[in-house]
């Protein structure tokens, strides 16, 4: 029944590779935007710094998620209140998506950051 279909594990690997390519393309685009002779010094992020950043991002995730749940519990809102709640939910969702992308980047084997 699964003949000719790519296994899920390979799709995940393909997705990870594609994300790394996108990251590298973004870095290349950034470097192309700077002066041609300017090189950005990079260093590997030390494990203790990486763990601290991941912890801070996870705490921020939890705080935003708590705010979202608080918004969901508000039921007696007029039309403008519902529109405001919807806008806040969109903003929170965008923040959660960004945090997830940052966490995904930080969970790579090597994380490179600007040296300065």
mmCIF file of N, CA, C and O in Angstrom, residues 3-71:
data_model
loop_
_atom_site.group_PDB
_atom_site.id
_atom_site.type_symbol
_atom_site.label_atom_id
_atom_site.label_comp_id
_atom_site.label_asym_id
_atom_site.label_seq_id
_atom_site.Cartn_x
_atom_site.Cartn_y
_atom_site.Cartn_z
ATOM 1 N N UNK A 3 3.799 1.512 -1.603
ATOM 2 C CA UNK A 3 4.750 1.435 -2.704
ATOM 3 C C UNK A 3 4.871 2.775 -3.402
ATOM 4 O O UNK A 3 3.890 3.424 -3.723
ATOM 5 N N UNK A 4 6.097 3.173 -3.638
ATOM 6 C CA UNK A 4 6.342 4.410 -4.359
ATOM 7 C C UNK A 4 6.271 5.662 -3.505
ATOM 8 O O UNK A 4 6.478 6.754 -4.005
ATOM 9 N N UNK A 5 5.988 5.528 -2.216
ATOM 10 C CA UNK A 5 5.901 6.684 -1.326
ATOM 11 C C UNK A 5 7.199 6.805 -0.527
ATOM 12 O O UNK A 5 7.794 5.804 -0.154
ATOM 13 N N UNK A 6 7.600 8.046 -0.273
ATOM 14 C CA UNK A 6 8.801 8.300 0.513
ATOM 15 C C UNK A 6 8.462 8.070 1.988
ATOM 16 O O UNK A 6 7.472 8.607 2.487
ATOM 17 N N UNK A 7 9.272 7.269 2.694
ATOM 18 C CA UNK A 7 9.011 7.031 4.124
ATOM 19 C C UNK A 7 9.068 8.341 4.919
ATOM 20 O O UNK A 7 9.804 9.267 4.572
ATOM 21 N N UNK A 8 8.316 8.382 5.992
ATOM 22 C CA UNK A 8 8.213 9.596 6.815
ATOM 23 C C UNK A 8 9.575 10.010 7.362
ATOM 24 O O UNK A 8 9.888 11.203 7.416
ATOM 25 N N UNK A 9 10.392 9.029 7.760
ATOM 26 C CA UNK A 9 11.700 9.373 8.323
ATOM 27 C C UNK A 9 12.571 10.079 7.283
ATOM 28 O O UNK A 9 13.306 11.003 7.601
ATOM 29 N N UNK A 10 12.472 9.667 6.022
ATOM 30 C CA UNK A 10 13.247 10.331 4.971
ATOM 31 C C UNK A 10 12.687 11.707 4.651
ATOM 32 O O UNK A 10 13.428 12.620 4.298
ATOM 33 N N UNK A 11 11.378 11.858 4.789
ATOM 34 C CA UNK A 11 10.787 13.175 4.587
ATOM 35 C C UNK A 11 11.292 14.139 5.650
ATOM 36 O O UNK A 11 11.571 15.298 5.362
ATOM 37 N N UNK A 12 11.432 13.649 6.895
ATOM 38 C CA UNK A 12 11.950 14.485 7.981
ATOM 39 C C UNK A 12 13.391 14.888 7.704
ATOM 40 O O UNK A 12 13.773 16.049 7.898
ATOM 41 N N UNK A 13 14.195 13.936 7.243
ATOM 42 C CA UNK A 13 15.590 14.240 6.926
ATOM 43 C C UNK A 13 15.653 15.259 5.795
ATOM 44 O O UNK A 13 16.416 16.223 5.846
ATOM 45 N N UNK A 14 14.826 15.057 4.769
ATOM 46 C CA UNK A 14 14.786 15.992 3.653
ATOM 47 C C UNK A 14 14.382 17.388 4.148
ATOM 48 O O UNK A 14 14.966 18.397 3.735
ATOM 49 N N UNK A 15 13.419 17.448 5.045
ATOM 50 C CA UNK A 15 12.971 18.724 5.599
ATOM 51 C C UNK A 15 14.104 19.400 6.373
ATOM 52 O O UNK A 15 14.318 20.607 6.228
ATOM 53 N N UNK A 16 14.836 18.643 7.186
ATOM 54 C CA UNK A 16 15.961 19.201 7.943
ATOM 55 C C UNK A 16 17.034 19.740 7.011
ATOM 56 O O UNK A 16 17.575 20.837 7.224
ATOM 57 N N UNK A 17 17.333 18.995 5.965
ATOM 58 C CA UNK A 17 18.350 19.440 5.003
ATOM 59 C C UNK A 17 17.893 20.711 4.313
ATOM 60 O O UNK A 17 18.668 21.648 4.136
ATOM 61 N N UNK A 18 16.621 20.753 3.936
ATOM 62 C CA UNK A 18 16.094 21.942 3.265
ATOM 63 C C UNK A 18 16.163 23.163 4.191
ATOM 64 O O UNK A 18 16.505 24.263 3.755
ATOM 65 N N UNK A 19 15.870 22.978 5.478
ATOM 66 C CA UNK A 19 15.958 24.092 6.432
ATOM 67 C C UNK A 19 17.398 24.578 6.560
ATOM 68 O O UNK A 19 17.641 25.780 6.648
ATOM 69 N N UNK A 20 18.351 23.650 6.568
ATOM 70 C CA UNK A 20 19.749 24.052 6.651
ATOM 71 C C UNK A 20 20.164 24.819 5.397
ATOM 72 O O UNK A 20 20.882 25.818 5.481
ATOM 73 N N UNK A 21 19.711 24.358 4.224
ATOM 74 C CA UNK A 21 19.996 25.082 2.991
ATOM 75 C C UNK A 21 19.413 26.490 3.038
ATOM 76 O O UNK A 21 20.057 27.454 2.625
ATOM 77 N N UNK A 22 18.188 26.625 3.539
ATOM 78 C CA UNK A 22 17.560 27.942 3.647
ATOM 79 C C UNK A 22 18.363 28.844 4.576
ATOM 80 O O UNK A 22 18.563 30.023 4.293
ATOM 81 N N UNK A 23 18.831 28.274 5.688
ATOM 82 C CA UNK A 23 19.639 29.034 6.632
ATOM 83 C C UNK A 23 20.920 29.513 5.953
ATOM 84 O O UNK A 23 21.302 30.684 6.065
ATOM 85 N N UNK A 24 21.585 28.614 5.228
ATOM 86 C CA UNK A 24 22.822 28.982 4.544
ATOM 87 C C UNK A 24 22.566 30.016 3.456
ATOM 88 O O UNK A 24 23.346 30.956 3.289
ATOM 89 N N UNK A 25 21.450 29.864 2.719
ATOM 90 C CA UNK A 25 21.107 30.857 1.699
ATOM 91 C C UNK A 25 20.893 32.222 2.341
ATOM 92 O O UNK A 25 21.318 33.241 1.810
ATOM 93 N N UNK A 26 20.230 32.230 3.498
ATOM 94 C CA UNK A 26 20.018 33.477 4.215
ATOM 95 C C UNK A 26 21.327 34.109 4.648
ATOM 96 O O UNK A 26 21.507 35.329 4.542
ATOM 97 N N UNK A 27 22.254 33.286 5.118
ATOM 98 C CA UNK A 27 23.561 33.814 5.514
ATOM 99 C C UNK A 27 24.301 34.360 4.294
ATOM 100 O O UNK A 27 24.951 35.397 4.364
ATOM 101 N N UNK A 28 24.205 33.657 3.173
ATOM 102 C CA UNK A 28 24.850 34.135 1.952
ATOM 103 C C UNK A 28 24.233 35.442 1.489
ATOM 104 O O UNK A 28 24.944 36.358 1.049
ATOM 105 N N UNK A 29 22.909 35.550 1.585
ATOM 106 C CA UNK A 29 22.227 36.788 1.210
ATOM 107 C C UNK A 29 22.676 37.926 2.111
ATOM 108 O O UNK A 29 22.884 39.051 1.649
ATOM 109 N N UNK A 30 22.812 37.651 3.406
ATOM 110 C CA UNK A 30 23.266 38.672 4.341
ATOM 111 C C UNK A 30 24.669 39.126 3.992
ATOM 112 O O UNK A 30 24.963 40.304 3.984
ATOM 113 N N UNK A 31 25.533 38.164 3.707
ATOM 114 C CA UNK A 31 26.915 38.530 3.405
ATOM 115 C C UNK A 31 27.000 39.263 2.079
ATOM 116 O O UNK A 31 27.859 40.126 1.894
ATOM 117 N N UNK A 32 26.108 38.969 1.135
ATOM 118 C CA UNK A 32 26.099 39.685 -0.138
ATOM 119 C C UNK A 32 25.652 41.122 0.057
ATOM 120 O O UNK A 32 26.074 42.011 -0.691
ATOM 121 N N UNK A 33 24.818 41.354 1.057
ATOM 122 C CA UNK A 33 24.334 42.704 1.330
ATOM 123 C C UNK A 33 25.410 43.580 1.970
ATOM 124 O O UNK A 33 25.359 44.796 1.870
ATOM 125 N N UNK A 34 26.365 42.965 2.654
ATOM 126 C CA UNK A 34 27.440 43.746 3.264
ATOM 127 C C UNK A 34 28.498 44.031 2.207
ATOM 128 O O UNK A 34 28.426 43.546 1.075
ATOM 129 N N UNK A 35 29.496 44.804 2.568
ATOM 130 C CA UNK A 35 30.560 45.113 1.618
ATOM 131 C C UNK A 35 31.247 43.830 1.194
ATOM 132 O O UNK A 35 31.384 42.888 1.965
ATOM 133 N N UNK A 36 31.719 43.803 -0.048
ATOM 134 C CA UNK A 36 32.309 42.588 -0.603
ATOM 135 C C UNK A 36 33.537 42.133 0.168
ATOM 136 O O UNK A 36 33.769 40.936 0.315
ATOM 137 N N UNK A 37 34.348 43.037 0.649
ATOM 138 C CA UNK A 37 35.585 42.663 1.318
ATOM 139 C C UNK A 37 35.408 42.446 2.816
ATOM 140 O O UNK A 37 36.353 42.085 3.496
ATOM 141 N N UNK A 38 34.228 42.674 3.349
ATOM 142 C CA UNK A 38 33.983 42.518 4.776
ATOM 143 C C UNK A 38 33.611 41.065 5.067
ATOM 144 O O UNK A 38 32.719 40.512 4.445
ATOM 145 N N UNK A 39 34.329 40.477 5.998
ATOM 146 C CA UNK A 39 34.032 39.096 6.395
ATOM 147 C C UNK A 39 33.467 39.113 7.799
ATOM 148 O O UNK A 39 33.944 39.842 8.662
ATOM 149 N N UNK A 40 32.459 38.304 8.024
ATOM 150 C CA UNK A 40 31.859 38.207 9.346
ATOM 151 C C UNK A 40 32.556 37.065 10.084
ATOM 152 O O UNK A 40 32.572 35.929 9.611
ATOM 153 N N UNK A 41 33.165 37.409 11.188
ATOM 154 C CA UNK A 41 33.815 36.382 12.005
ATOM 155 C C UNK A 41 32.741 35.581 12.720
ATOM 156 O O UNK A 41 31.831 36.150 13.317
ATOM 157 N N UNK A 42 32.841 34.281 12.640
ATOM 158 C CA UNK A 42 31.856 33.397 13.262
ATOM 159 C C UNK A 42 32.546 32.535 14.309
ATOM 160 O O UNK A 42 33.748 32.276 14.236
ATOM 161 N N UNK A 43 31.759 32.103 15.275
ATOM 162 C CA UNK A 43 32.244 31.178 16.296
ATOM 163 C C UNK A 43 31.132 30.194 16.619
ATOM 164 O O UNK A 43 29.955 30.473 16.379
ATOM 165 N N UNK A 44 31.511 29.061 17.167
ATOM 166 C CA UNK A 44 30.511 28.086 17.598
ATOM 167 C C UNK A 44 29.982 28.529 18.953
ATOM 168 O O UNK A 44 30.756 28.892 19.845
ATOM 169 N N UNK A 45 28.673 28.522 19.097
ATOM 170 C CA UNK A 45 28.050 28.908 20.358
ATOM 171 C C UNK A 45 28.363 27.839 21.412
ATOM 172 O O UNK A 45 28.086 26.658 21.202
ATOM 173 N N UNK A 46 28.975 28.249 22.542
ATOM 174 C CA UNK A 46 29.276 27.264 23.594
ATOM 175 C C UNK A 46 27.995 26.605 24.129
ATOM 176 O O UNK A 46 26.933 27.222 24.155
ATOM 177 N N UNK A 47 28.125 25.360 24.539
ATOM 178 C CA UNK A 47 26.979 24.575 24.995
ATOM 179 C C UNK A 47 26.231 25.249 26.138
ATOM 180 O O UNK A 47 25.007 25.281 26.154
ATOM 181 N N UNK A 48 26.946 25.821 27.104
ATOM 182 C CA UNK A 48 26.265 26.448 28.247
ATOM 183 C C UNK A 48 25.454 27.666 27.809
ATOM 184 O O UNK A 48 24.366 27.901 28.334
ATOM 185 N N UNK A 49 25.960 28.427 26.834
ATOM 186 C CA UNK A 49 25.183 29.553 26.311
ATOM 187 C C UNK A 49 23.958 29.052 25.559
ATOM 188 O O UNK A 49 22.867 29.612 25.675
ATOM 189 N N UNK A 50 24.148 28.004 24.765
ATOM 190 C CA UNK A 50 23.046 27.434 23.997
ATOM 191 C C UNK A 50 21.947 26.954 24.931
ATOM 192 O O UNK A 50 20.765 27.239 24.725
ATOM 193 N N UNK A 51 22.327 26.252 25.993
ATOM 194 C CA UNK A 51 21.346 25.734 26.958
ATOM 195 C C UNK A 51 20.613 26.890 27.643
ATOM 196 O O UNK A 51 19.396 26.824 27.844
ATOM 197 N N UNK A 52 21.340 27.952 27.985
ATOM 198 C CA UNK A 52 20.705 29.108 28.631
ATOM 199 C C UNK A 52 19.696 29.774 27.694
ATOM 200 O O UNK A 52 18.588 30.133 28.109
ATOM 201 N N UNK A 53 20.058 29.912 26.429
ATOM 202 C CA UNK A 53 19.154 30.535 25.464
ATOM 203 C C UNK A 53 17.929 29.662 25.244
ATOM 204 O O UNK A 53 16.795 30.165 25.199
ATOM 205 N N UNK A 54 18.142 28.351 25.125
ATOM 206 C CA UNK A 54 17.012 27.432 24.942
ATOM 207 C C UNK A 54 16.069 27.526 26.137
ATOM 208 O O UNK A 54 14.846 27.587 25.981
ATOM 209 N N UNK A 55 16.615 27.567 27.341
ATOM 210 C CA UNK A 55 15.784 27.684 28.544
ATOM 211 C C UNK A 55 14.970 28.967 28.551
ATOM 212 O O UNK A 55 13.780 28.965 28.883
ATOM 213 N N UNK A 56 15.616 30.074 28.175
ATOM 214 C CA UNK A 56 14.904 31.357 28.133
ATOM 215 C C UNK A 56 13.801 31.333 27.083
ATOM 216 O O UNK A 56 12.692 31.830 27.323
ATOM 217 N N UNK A 57 14.071 30.744 25.924
ATOM 218 C CA UNK A 57 13.049 30.648 24.881
ATOM 219 C C UNK A 57 11.886 29.768 25.327
ATOM 220 O O UNK A 57 10.723 30.084 25.046
ATOM 221 N N UNK A 58 12.184 28.678 26.029
ATOM 222 C CA UNK A 58 11.113 27.801 26.520
ATOM 223 C C UNK A 58 10.247 28.525 27.549
ATOM 224 O O UNK A 58 9.022 28.375 27.550
ATOM 225 N N UNK A 59 10.870 29.328 28.421
ATOM 226 C CA UNK A 59 10.091 30.101 29.397
ATOM 227 C C UNK A 59 9.220 31.142 28.700
ATOM 228 O O UNK A 59 8.065 31.349 29.071
ATOM 229 N N UNK A 60 9.778 31.780 27.664
ATOM 230 C CA UNK A 60 8.999 32.761 26.911
ATOM 231 C C UNK A 60 7.828 32.078 26.217
ATOM 232 O O UNK A 60 6.717 32.607 26.181
ATOM 233 N N UNK A 61 8.073 30.887 25.653
ATOM 234 C CA UNK A 61 7.021 30.099 25.005
ATOM 235 C C UNK A 61 5.881 29.844 25.993
ATOM 236 O O UNK A 61 4.714 30.045 25.678
ATOM 237 N N UNK A 62 6.234 29.397 27.199
ATOM 238 C CA UNK A 62 5.227 29.090 28.220
ATOM 239 C C UNK A 62 4.434 30.337 28.607
ATOM 240 O O UNK A 62 3.211 30.273 28.785
ATOM 241 N N UNK A 63 5.110 31.471 28.739
ATOM 242 C CA UNK A 63 4.421 32.708 29.113
ATOM 243 C C UNK A 63 3.427 33.126 28.027
ATOM 244 O O UNK A 63 2.291 33.502 28.322
ATOM 245 N N UNK A 64 3.835 33.046 26.770
ATOM 246 C CA UNK A 64 2.947 33.411 25.668
ATOM 247 C C UNK A 64 1.785 32.432 25.575
ATOM 248 O O UNK A 64 0.637 32.828 25.364
ATOM 249 N N UNK A 65 2.080 31.164 25.770
ATOM 250 C CA UNK A 65 1.018 30.152 25.727
ATOM 251 C C UNK A 65 -0.006 30.394 26.837
ATOM 252 O O UNK A 65 -1.215 30.260 26.623
ATOM 253 N N UNK A 66 0.457 30.791 28.011
ATOM 254 C CA UNK A 66 -0.445 31.103 29.123
ATOM 255 C C UNK A 66 -1.329 32.294 28.766
ATOM 256 O O UNK A 66 -2.535 32.286 29.033
ATOM 257 N N UNK A 67 -0.738 33.313 28.139
ATOM 258 C CA UNK A 67 -1.520 34.470 27.709
ATOM 259 C C UNK A 67 -2.584 34.060 26.687
ATOM 260 O O UNK A 67 -3.718 34.537 26.735
ATOM 261 N N UNK A 68 -2.212 33.172 25.762
ATOM 262 C CA UNK A 68 -3.175 32.689 24.769
ATOM 263 C C UNK A 68 -4.342 31.969 25.442
ATOM 264 O O UNK A 68 -5.500 32.154 25.065
ATOM 265 N N UNK A 69 -4.029 31.150 26.426
ATOM 266 C CA UNK A 69 -5.082 30.426 27.134
ATOM 267 C C UNK A 69 -5.978 31.386 27.893
ATOM 268 O O UNK A 69 -7.188 31.190 27.963
ATOM 269 N N UNK A 70 -5.408 32.443 28.449
ATOM 270 C CA UNK A 70 -6.200 33.459 29.142
ATOM 271 C C UNK A 70 -7.151 34.141 28.170
ATOM 272 O O UNK A 70 -8.324 34.371 28.486
ATOM 273 N N UNK A 71 -6.658 34.445 26.969
ATOM 274 C CA UNK A 71 -7.516 35.061 25.947
ATOM 275 C C UNK A 71 -8.663 34.134 25.559
ATOM 276 O O UNK A 71 -9.779 34.581 25.327
#
